[in-house]
Coordinates of C-alpha atoms in Angstrom, one line a residue:
Chain A
V926 CA -31.6 -11.2 44.7
F927 CA -32.4 -13.5 41.8
D928 CA -28.7 -14.3 41.4
Q929 CA -28.4 -15.1 45.1
A930 CA -31.5 -17.3 45.0
L931 CA -30.3 -19.2 41.9
T932 CA -26.9 -19.8 43.4
Q933 CA -28.4 -21.1 46.6
A934 CA -31.0 -23.3 44.8
V935 CA -28.3 -24.9 42.6
W936 CA -26.0 -25.3 45.5
W937 CA -28.5 -27.0 47.8
G938 CA -30.0 -29.0 44.9
G939 CA -26.6 -30.5 44.2
N940 CA -26.0 -31.3 47.8
A941 CA -29.4 -32.9 48.1
L942 CA -28.7 -35.1 45.1
E943 CA -25.3 -36.1 46.6
A944 CA -27.0 -36.9 49.9
L945 CA -29.6 -38.9 48.1
L946 CA -27.0 -41.0 46.2
L947 CA -25.1 -41.7 49.4
Y948 CA -28.3 -42.6 51.2
R949 CA -29.4 -45.0 48.5
A950 CA -26.0 -46.7 48.4
I951 CA -25.9 -47.1 52.2
R952 CA -29.5 -48.3 52.3
G953 CA -29.0 -50.7 49.4
K954 CA -25.7 -51.9 51.0
F955 CA -23.6 -51.4 47.9
V956 CA -21.3 -48.6 49.2
G957 CA -18.6 -51.2 49.6
K958 CA -18.9 -52.3 46.0
Y959 CA -17.6 -49.0 44.7
P960 CA -15.7 -47.6 47.7
V961 CA -13.6 -45.0 45.9
F962 CA -16.6 -43.6 44.0
Y963 CA -18.6 -43.2 47.2
A964 CA -15.6 -41.7 49.1
Y965 CA -15.4 -39.2 46.2
L966 CA -19.1 -38.3 46.6
A967 CA -18.8 -38.0 50.4
Y968 CA -15.8 -35.7 49.9
V969 CA -17.7 -33.5 47.4
F970 CA -20.8 -33.4 49.7
T971 CA -18.7 -32.3 52.7
Y972 CA -16.8 -29.8 50.5
G973 CA -20.1 -28.4 49.3
V974 CA -21.4 -27.8 52.8
T975 CA -18.1 -26.3 53.9
A976 CA -17.9 -24.1 50.8
F977 CA -21.3 -22.7 51.5
C978 CA -20.2 -21.7 55.0
V979 CA -17.1 -20.0 53.7
Y980 CA -19.1 -18.2 51.0
T981 CA -21.6 -17.0 53.6
F982 CA -19.2 -15.9 56.3
D983 CA -16.0 -14.9 54.3
P984 CA -16.8 -14.3 50.6
G985 CA -13.4 -12.8 49.9
F986 CA -11.7 -16.0 50.8
Y987 CA -14.0 -18.2 48.8
A988 CA -12.1 -18.0 45.5
K989 CA -8.8 -19.2 47.1
F990 CA -10.7 -21.9 49.0
Y991 CA -12.5 -23.1 45.8
W992 CA -9.4 -23.3 43.6
G993 CA -7.2 -24.7 46.4
L994 CA -9.5 -27.6 47.0
Q995 CA -10.1 -28.3 43.3
Y996 CA -6.8 -30.0 43.2
V997 CA -7.9 -32.4 45.9
S998 CA -11.1 -33.0 44.0
V999 CA -9.2 -33.7 40.8
T1000 CA -6.8 -36.1 42.6
I1001 CA -9.7 -38.1 44.0
G1002 CA -11.2 -38.0 40.5
Y1003 CA -8.1 -39.9 39.3
C1004 CA -8.8 -42.5 42.0
V1005 CA -12.4 -42.8 40.6
I1006 CA -11.0 -43.5 37.1
W1007 CA -8.7 -46.1 38.7
E1008 CA -11.7 -47.8 40.3
I1009 CA -13.6 -47.9 37.0
Y1010 CA -10.6 -49.5 35.3
R1011 CA -10.2 -52.1 38.1
Q1012 CA -13.9 -53.0 38.2
V1013 CA -14.4 -53.2 34.5
F1014 CA -11.3 -55.1 33.5
R1015 CA -10.5 -57.3 36.5
P1016 CA -12.4 -60.4 35.2
Y1017 CA -10.6 -60.1 31.9
P1018 CA -6.8 -60.5 32.6
G1019 CA -5.8 -59.9 28.9
A1020 CA -7.8 -56.8 28.4
Y1021 CA -6.6 -55.6 31.9
R1022 CA -3.0 -55.8 30.8
V1023 CA -3.5 -54.0 27.5
T1024 CA -5.5 -51.2 29.3
R1025 CA -2.9 -50.9 32.0
A1026 CA -0.2 -50.5 29.3
L1027 CA -2.1 -47.8 27.5
L1028 CA -3.1 -45.9 30.6
A1029 CA 0.5 -46.0 31.9
A1030 CA 1.7 -44.7 28.5
I1031 CA -0.7 -41.7 28.7
L1032 CA 0.4 -40.9 32.3
L1033 CA 4.1 -41.3 31.4
F1034 CA 3.5 -38.9 28.5
V1035 CA 1.9 -36.4 30.8
V1036 CA 4.7 -36.7 33.4
C1037 CA 7.3 -36.1 30.7
R1038 CA 5.4 -33.0 29.5
V1039 CA 5.2 -31.6 33.0
I1040 CA 9.0 -32.2 33.4
L1041 CA 9.8 -30.6 30.0
D1042 CA 7.6 -27.6 30.7
G1043 CA 9.7 -26.9 33.7
V1044 CA 8.9 -28.0 37.2
N1045 CA 11.1 -25.2 38.5
N1046 CA 8.4 -22.7 37.6
L1047 CA 5.9 -24.3 39.8
N1048 CA 5.3 -22.9 43.3
L1049 CA 2.2 -22.4 45.5
V1050 CA 1.6 -18.8 44.2
T1051 CA 1.5 -19.8 40.5
I1052 CA -0.5 -22.9 41.3
L1053 CA -3.2 -20.8 42.9
H1054 CA -2.9 -18.0 40.3
R1055 CA -3.1 -20.2 37.3
A1056 CA -5.5 -22.7 38.9
P1057 CA -8.1 -22.8 36.1
E1058 CA -5.4 -23.5 33.5
Y1059 CA -3.9 -26.3 35.6
E1060 CA -7.3 -27.8 36.4
R1061 CA -8.2 -27.8 32.7
N1062 CA -5.0 -29.6 31.8
L1063 CA -5.6 -32.2 34.6
R1064 CA -9.2 -32.7 33.4
V1065 CA -8.0 -33.2 29.8
V1066 CA -5.7 -36.0 31.0
Q1067 CA -8.7 -37.5 32.9
A1068 CA -10.8 -37.3 29.7
A1069 CA -8.1 -39.0 27.7
L1070 CA -7.9 -41.9 30.3
L1071 CA -11.7 -42.3 30.4
V1072 CA -12.0 -42.3 26.6
T1073 CA -9.3 -44.9 26.4
I1074 CA -11.1 -47.1 28.9
V1075 CA -14.3 -46.7 26.9
A1076 CA -12.5 -47.5 23.6
L1077 CA -11.1 -50.7 25.1
I1078 CA -14.5 -51.7 26.6
A1079 CA -15.9 -51.4 23.1
Y1080 CA -12.9 -53.1 21.4
Y1081 CA -13.0 -56.2 23.6
A1082 CA -16.8 -56.2 23.8
I1083 CA -16.7 -56.3 27.6
P1084 CA -20.2 -56.4 29.1
I1085 CA -20.7 -54.0 31.9
G1086 CA -23.6 -53.3 34.3
R1087 CA -25.8 -50.3 34.6
N1088 CA -23.9 -49.0 37.7
L1089 CA -20.5 -48.9 36.1
K1090 CA -21.8 -47.6 32.8
G1091 CA -23.6 -44.8 34.6
M1092 CA -20.4 -44.0 36.7
I1093 CA -18.4 -43.7 33.5
L1094 CA -21.0 -41.6 31.6
G1095 CA -21.7 -39.3 34.6
Y1096 CA -18.0 -38.7 35.3
G1097 CA -17.2 -38.3 31.6
L1098 CA -20.0 -35.7 31.1
F1099 CA -18.7 -33.8 34.1
I1100 CA -15.1 -33.8 32.9
G1101 CA -16.0 -33.0 29.3
L1102 CA -18.3 -30.1 30.1
T1103 CA -15.8 -28.8 32.7
I1104 CA -13.0 -28.7 30.0
M1105 CA -15.3 -26.8 27.7
Q1106 CA -16.3 -24.3 30.4
L1107 CA -12.7 -23.8 31.6
A1108 CA -11.6 -23.1 28.0
L1109 CA -14.5 -20.8 27.4
G1110 CA -13.8 -19.0 30.7
E1111 CA -10.1 -18.4 29.8
Y1112 CA -11.1 -17.1 26.4
L1113 CA -13.8 -14.8 27.4
G1114 CA -12.0 -13.4 30.5
A1115 CA -13.3 -11.4 33.4
W1116 CA -16.8 -10.6 32.2
F1117 CA -17.6 -14.4 31.9
Q1118 CA -17.0 -14.9 35.7
P1119 CA -20.5 -14.2 36.8
I1120 CA -21.9 -16.6 34.2
W1121 CA -19.1 -19.1 35.0
K1122 CA -20.2 -19.1 38.7
H1123 CA -23.5 -20.8 37.6
L1124 CA -22.2 -22.7 34.6
A1125 CA -19.7 -24.5 36.7
W1126 CA -22.5 -26.3 38.4
V1127 CA -24.1 -27.4 35.1
S1128 CA -21.4 -29.9 34.3
Y1129 CA -21.5 -31.4 37.8
T1130 CA -25.3 -31.5 37.9
A1131 CA -25.3 -33.4 34.6
G1132 CA -23.0 -36.0 36.2
L1133 CA -25.1 -36.1 39.4
V1134 CA -28.4 -36.6 37.5
T1135 CA -26.8 -39.4 35.4
W1136 CA -25.6 -41.1 38.6
C1137 CA -29.0 -40.7 40.3
V1138 CA -30.6 -42.5 37.4
T1139 CA -28.0 -45.3 37.0
L1140 CA -26.9 -45.8 40.7
W1141 CA -30.4 -45.8 42.2
S1142 CA -30.0 -49.5 43.0
Y1143 CA -27.3 -52.1 42.7
H1144 CA -26.9 -53.8 39.3
P1145 CA -24.0 -56.3 39.3
D1146 CA -21.8 -56.6 36.3
P1147 CA -22.5 -59.5 34.0
K1148 CA -20.1 -62.4 34.7
P1149 CA -17.7 -63.2 31.9
T1150 CA -19.4 -65.9 29.9
R1151 CA -17.6 -68.8 28.3
T1152 CA -19.6 -69.3 25.2
G1153 CA -18.0 -71.7 22.7
P1154 CA -14.7 -73.4 23.0
E1155 CA -11.6 -71.9 24.6
Y1156 CA -9.2 -70.8 21.9
D1157 CA -5.4 -70.9 22.3
Y1158 CA -4.3 -67.3 22.7
Q1159 CA -0.7 -67.8 21.4
L1160 CA -1.9 -69.7 18.3
L1161 CA -4.5 -67.0 17.5
A1162 CA -2.3 -64.1 18.3
N1163 CA 0.6 -65.2 16.2
Q1164 CA -1.6 -66.1 13.2
T1165 CA -3.8 -63.0 13.5
A1166 CA -0.7 -60.7 13.8
R1167 CA 0.9 -62.3 10.7
M1168 CA -2.3 -62.2 8.7
M1169 CA -3.1 -58.5 9.6
S1170 CA 0.4 -57.4 8.9
Q1171 CA 0.4 -59.0 5.5
V1172 CA -3.1 -57.8 4.6
R1173 CA -2.3 -54.3 5.8
S1174 CA 0.9 -54.0 3.8
G1175 CA -0.7 -55.6 0.7
I1176 CA -3.6 -53.2 0.8
S1177 CA -1.4 -50.2 1.4
R1178 CA 0.7 -51.2 -1.6
A1179 CA -2.5 -51.6 -3.7
I1180 CA -3.7 -48.1 -2.7
R1181 CA -0.3 -46.5 -3.4
S1182 CA -0.3 -48.1 -6.9
Chain B
M845 CA -7.0 -18.6 21.1
N846 CA -6.1 -21.6 19.0
H847 CA -5.2 -23.8 21.9
L848 CA -8.4 -22.8 23.7
F849 CA -10.4 -23.9 20.7
V850 CA -8.6 -27.2 20.7
Y851 CA -9.5 -27.7 24.4
F852 CA -13.1 -26.7 23.8
V853 CA -13.3 -29.3 20.9
A854 CA -11.5 -31.9 23.0
G855 CA -14.1 -31.5 25.8
G856 CA -17.0 -31.6 23.4
G857 CA -15.5 -34.6 21.7
A858 CA -15.1 -36.5 24.9
V859 CA -18.8 -35.8 25.7
A860 CA -19.9 -36.9 22.2
I861 CA -17.9 -40.1 22.4
L862 CA -19.3 -41.1 25.8
L863 CA -22.9 -40.3 24.8
F864 CA -22.5 -42.3 21.6
W865 CA -21.1 -45.2 23.5
A866 CA -23.8 -45.1 26.2
T867 CA -26.7 -44.9 23.8
R868 CA -25.5 -47.0 20.9
T869 CA -27.3 -50.2 20.1
K870 CA -26.0 -53.3 21.7
R871 CA -24.4 -55.8 19.3
H872 CA -24.7 -59.5 20.0
Y873 CA -22.3 -61.7 18.2
A874 CA -23.0 -65.4 17.5
I875 CA -21.0 -67.8 15.5
S876 CA -22.9 -69.5 12.7
A877 CA -22.3 -70.6 9.1
D878 CA -23.3 -68.0 6.5
P879 CA -25.9 -69.6 4.1
Q880 CA -24.6 -67.6 1.1
L881 CA -21.1 -68.9 1.7
Q882 CA -22.5 -72.4 2.0
L883 CA -24.1 -72.0 -1.4
L884 CA -20.8 -70.8 -2.9
D885 CA -19.2 -73.8 -1.3
A886 CA -21.8 -76.1 -2.9
L887 CA -21.2 -74.5 -6.3
E888 CA -17.4 -74.8 -5.7
I889 CA -17.0 -71.1 -6.4
R890 CA -14.5 -69.2 -4.1
P891 CA -15.3 -65.6 -3.4
Q892 CA -11.7 -64.6 -4.3
L893 CA -12.1 -66.2 -7.7
L894 CA -15.3 -64.3 -8.2
A895 CA -13.3 -61.1 -7.6
R896 CA -11.2 -61.6 -10.6
Q897 CA -14.3 -61.7 -12.7
I898 CA -15.8 -58.7 -11.0
F899 CA -12.8 -56.5 -11.8
D900 CA -12.0 -57.9 -15.1
D901 CA -12.8 -55.4 -17.9
G902 CA -13.5 -58.1 -20.6
D903 CA -17.2 -57.9 -19.9
W904 CA -17.1 -54.1 -19.9
K905 CA -15.4 -53.9 -23.3
Y906 CA -18.0 -56.2 -24.7
V907 CA -20.9 -54.1 -23.3
C908 CA -19.2 -50.9 -24.6
D909 CA -19.1 -52.4 -28.1
A910 CA -22.5 -54.0 -28.2
A911 CA -24.9 -52.2 -25.8
P912 CA -26.6 -48.7 -25.9
A913 CA -25.6 -46.0 -23.5
G914 CA -28.4 -46.7 -21.0
E915 CA -27.4 -50.4 -20.7
R916 CA -23.8 -49.5 -20.2
K917 CA -24.7 -47.2 -17.4
N918 CA -26.8 -50.0 -15.7
F919 CA -24.0 -52.5 -16.2
L920 CA -21.5 -50.2 -14.6
R921 CA -23.8 -49.4 -11.7
E922 CA -24.4 -53.1 -11.0
R923 CA -20.8 -54.1 -11.3
T924 CA -19.9 -51.3 -8.9
N925 CA -22.4 -52.6 -6.4
I926 CA -21.0 -56.1 -6.7
A927 CA -17.5 -54.8 -6.3
L928 CA -18.5 -53.0 -3.1
M929 CA -20.3 -56.2 -1.8
W930 CA -17.1 -58.1 -2.4
L931 CA -15.1 -55.5 -0.5
N932 CA -17.6 -55.9 2.4
E933 CA -17.1 -59.6 2.3
M934 CA -13.4 -59.3 2.6
R935 CA -13.7 -56.9 5.5
A936 CA -16.2 -59.3 7.2
Q937 CA -13.7 -62.1 6.8
A938 CA -11.0 -60.1 8.6
A939 CA -13.6 -58.9 11.2
Q940 CA -14.4 -62.5 12.0
V941 CA -10.8 -63.4 12.7
M942 CA -10.4 -60.2 14.8
W943 CA -13.5 -61.0 16.8
L944 CA -12.3 -64.5 17.6
H945 CA -8.9 -63.0 18.5
R946 CA -10.4 -60.5 20.9
Q947 CA -12.6 -63.1 22.5
A948 CA -9.5 -65.2 23.2
S949 CA -7.2 -62.3 24.1
R950 CA -9.4 -60.5 26.6
R951 CA -9.2 -63.5 29.0
A952 CA -5.6 -64.6 28.2
P953 CA -3.3 -64.1 31.2
D954 CA -0.2 -64.6 29.0
L955 CA -1.2 -61.8 26.7
S956 CA 1.5 -59.6 25.1
A957 CA 0.3 -56.0 25.2
S958 CA 2.8 -54.9 22.4
L959 CA 1.6 -57.7 20.1
E960 CA -2.0 -56.7 20.8
L961 CA -1.4 -53.1 20.0
E962 CA 0.4 -54.1 16.8
I963 CA -2.6 -56.2 15.7
A964 CA -5.1 -53.5 16.6
G965 CA -3.0 -50.9 14.7
N966 CA -2.8 -53.1 11.6
Y967 CA -6.5 -53.8 11.8
A968 CA -7.2 -50.1 12.0
V969 CA -5.0 -49.4 8.9
F970 CA -6.8 -52.3 7.1
L971 CA -10.2 -50.8 7.9
A972 CA -9.0 -47.3 6.8
C973 CA -7.7 -48.8 3.5
C974 CA -11.0 -50.6 2.9
Y975 CA -12.8 -47.3 3.3
A976 CA -10.3 -45.7 0.9
M977 CA -11.0 -48.4 -1.6
R978 CA -14.7 -48.0 -1.2
V979 CA -14.3 -44.4 -2.1
A980 CA -12.1 -45.2 -5.1
I981 CA -14.5 -47.8 -6.4
R982 CA -17.4 -45.3 -6.1
L983 CA -15.4 -42.6 -7.8
H984 CA -13.7 -44.5 -10.6
G985 CA -15.9 -47.6 -10.9
P986 CA -14.5 -51.2 -10.6
F987 CA -12.6 -51.0 -14.0
G988 CA -11.0 -47.6 -13.3
T989 CA -9.2 -49.0 -10.3
R990 CA -7.6 -52.0 -12.1
A991 CA -4.0 -51.4 -11.1
M992 CA -5.1 -51.2 -7.4
M993 CA -7.3 -54.2 -7.7
D994 CA -4.6 -56.4 -9.3
R995 CA -2.5 -56.0 -6.2
L996 CA -5.5 -56.3 -4.0
L997 CA -6.7 -59.6 -5.4
G998 CA -3.4 -61.3 -4.4
C999 CA -3.7 -59.8 -0.9
S1000 CA -7.3 -60.9 -0.5
S1001 CA -6.6 -64.4 -1.6
R1002 CA -4.0 -64.7 1.1
L1003 CA -6.4 -63.3 3.6
W1004 CA -9.1 -65.8 2.6
Q1005 CA -6.7 -68.8 2.6
E1006 CA -5.1 -67.9 6.0
S1007 CA -8.3 -67.0 7.8
E1008 CA -10.0 -70.2 6.6
Q1009 CA -7.0 -72.2 7.7
L1010 CA -7.1 -70.6 11.1
L1011 CA -10.8 -71.0 11.5
A1012 CA -10.5 -74.7 10.4
T1013 CA -7.7 -75.2 13.0
L1014 CA -10.0 -73.7 15.7
G1015 CA -13.0 -75.7 14.5
V1016 CA -15.1 -72.6 13.9
P1017 CA -17.7 -72.4 11.1
R1018 CA -17.0 -69.8 8.5
R1019 CA -18.4 -66.3 8.9
V1020 CA -19.6 -64.7 12.1
E1021 CA -23.2 -63.7 11.9
V1022 CA -23.7 -60.3 13.5
T1023 CA -27.2 -59.5 14.8
V1024 CA -27.9 -56.0 16.0
V1025 CA -30.3 -56.0 18.8
E1026 CA -31.9 -52.7 20.0
K1027 CA -31.2 -52.0 23.6

């Protein structure tokens, strides 16, 4: 009875937070500022209510339903990362290009890995049977993309607003904790499943709480400031590249000696 | 088992990085002339020339011959600190050029991604080398790393000359003053 009550409390609590977030965004008229993110939230909210109905009326089908739709959730998650990238780097064309190159390299690497691992072995049965493993791998790629974005935000000292920062942190917490839970679930096996049922919500709730705090109202991103004179990029880039290359090789030689 | 541990650590690492990034103190950068460097300018002493004196073992030999053990220990400790300060100075000089470069490159529509990655890679290696030198100076003292420092001095002279040339071309005062402001 306690287990059932806890499941329901967590379930409805999560749905209530999602509904609250959507309500605040619609009321504050900032849904349109982050359309993909709020589409993702709306999807998760609808999915949560539907999943509850499936769990209540046909518990045997629930596992297939859950893992089947996780792929859709992960796919929309990639769109959320794309929105974060677009919103953060759009006012900075240079940083935008570097980030695009790095993210494309990560995705290309993943596609090559998938091809090398043998696409021929993939079919609907294995996809559903090995769903946690596939989800974990997809989440790892998401984590790599998100950490790369954060590294470049820090590297280029790009100022970002509270909303975007919260979006990145919330989604990052969710992904990171999910990877840990999926790895733990695979290692501990069947006896972990009852715990996993509750633990799965911890990661998402961490993300939801972060979003509730940071997306309660609209905070626009700081506009790019033009402090100081404009520097010629080509001049700076060529000189910096030459200087760094010389210094690096000089210091490396010094350390080897 | 091993690969699951790697995934577990990767997930934890991602969470740690994001939390660190979200909670770290905000750094505000402002360009201003460093008073200490202005003083060195006034005395016509260049930091790279100071370095030769810092790592030269002539003073050390004299102290070894003339001073008691306690004084030798103090001398070595102070010279090590000065060597470490000099190393920080060199790193700060490179950091200033990199900061200006990033300011220019983030808004540059004609940016070359491969060149940017090359610069960032070289800078990362430079920082790692600085860290390694720091460890070497702490372990062996400024006079125990002479062979390394002889090569390093030439390299640092080039860094100073080129960075100052570049900053002069851009009309930027020497040295970026970094103020850390609590969020």
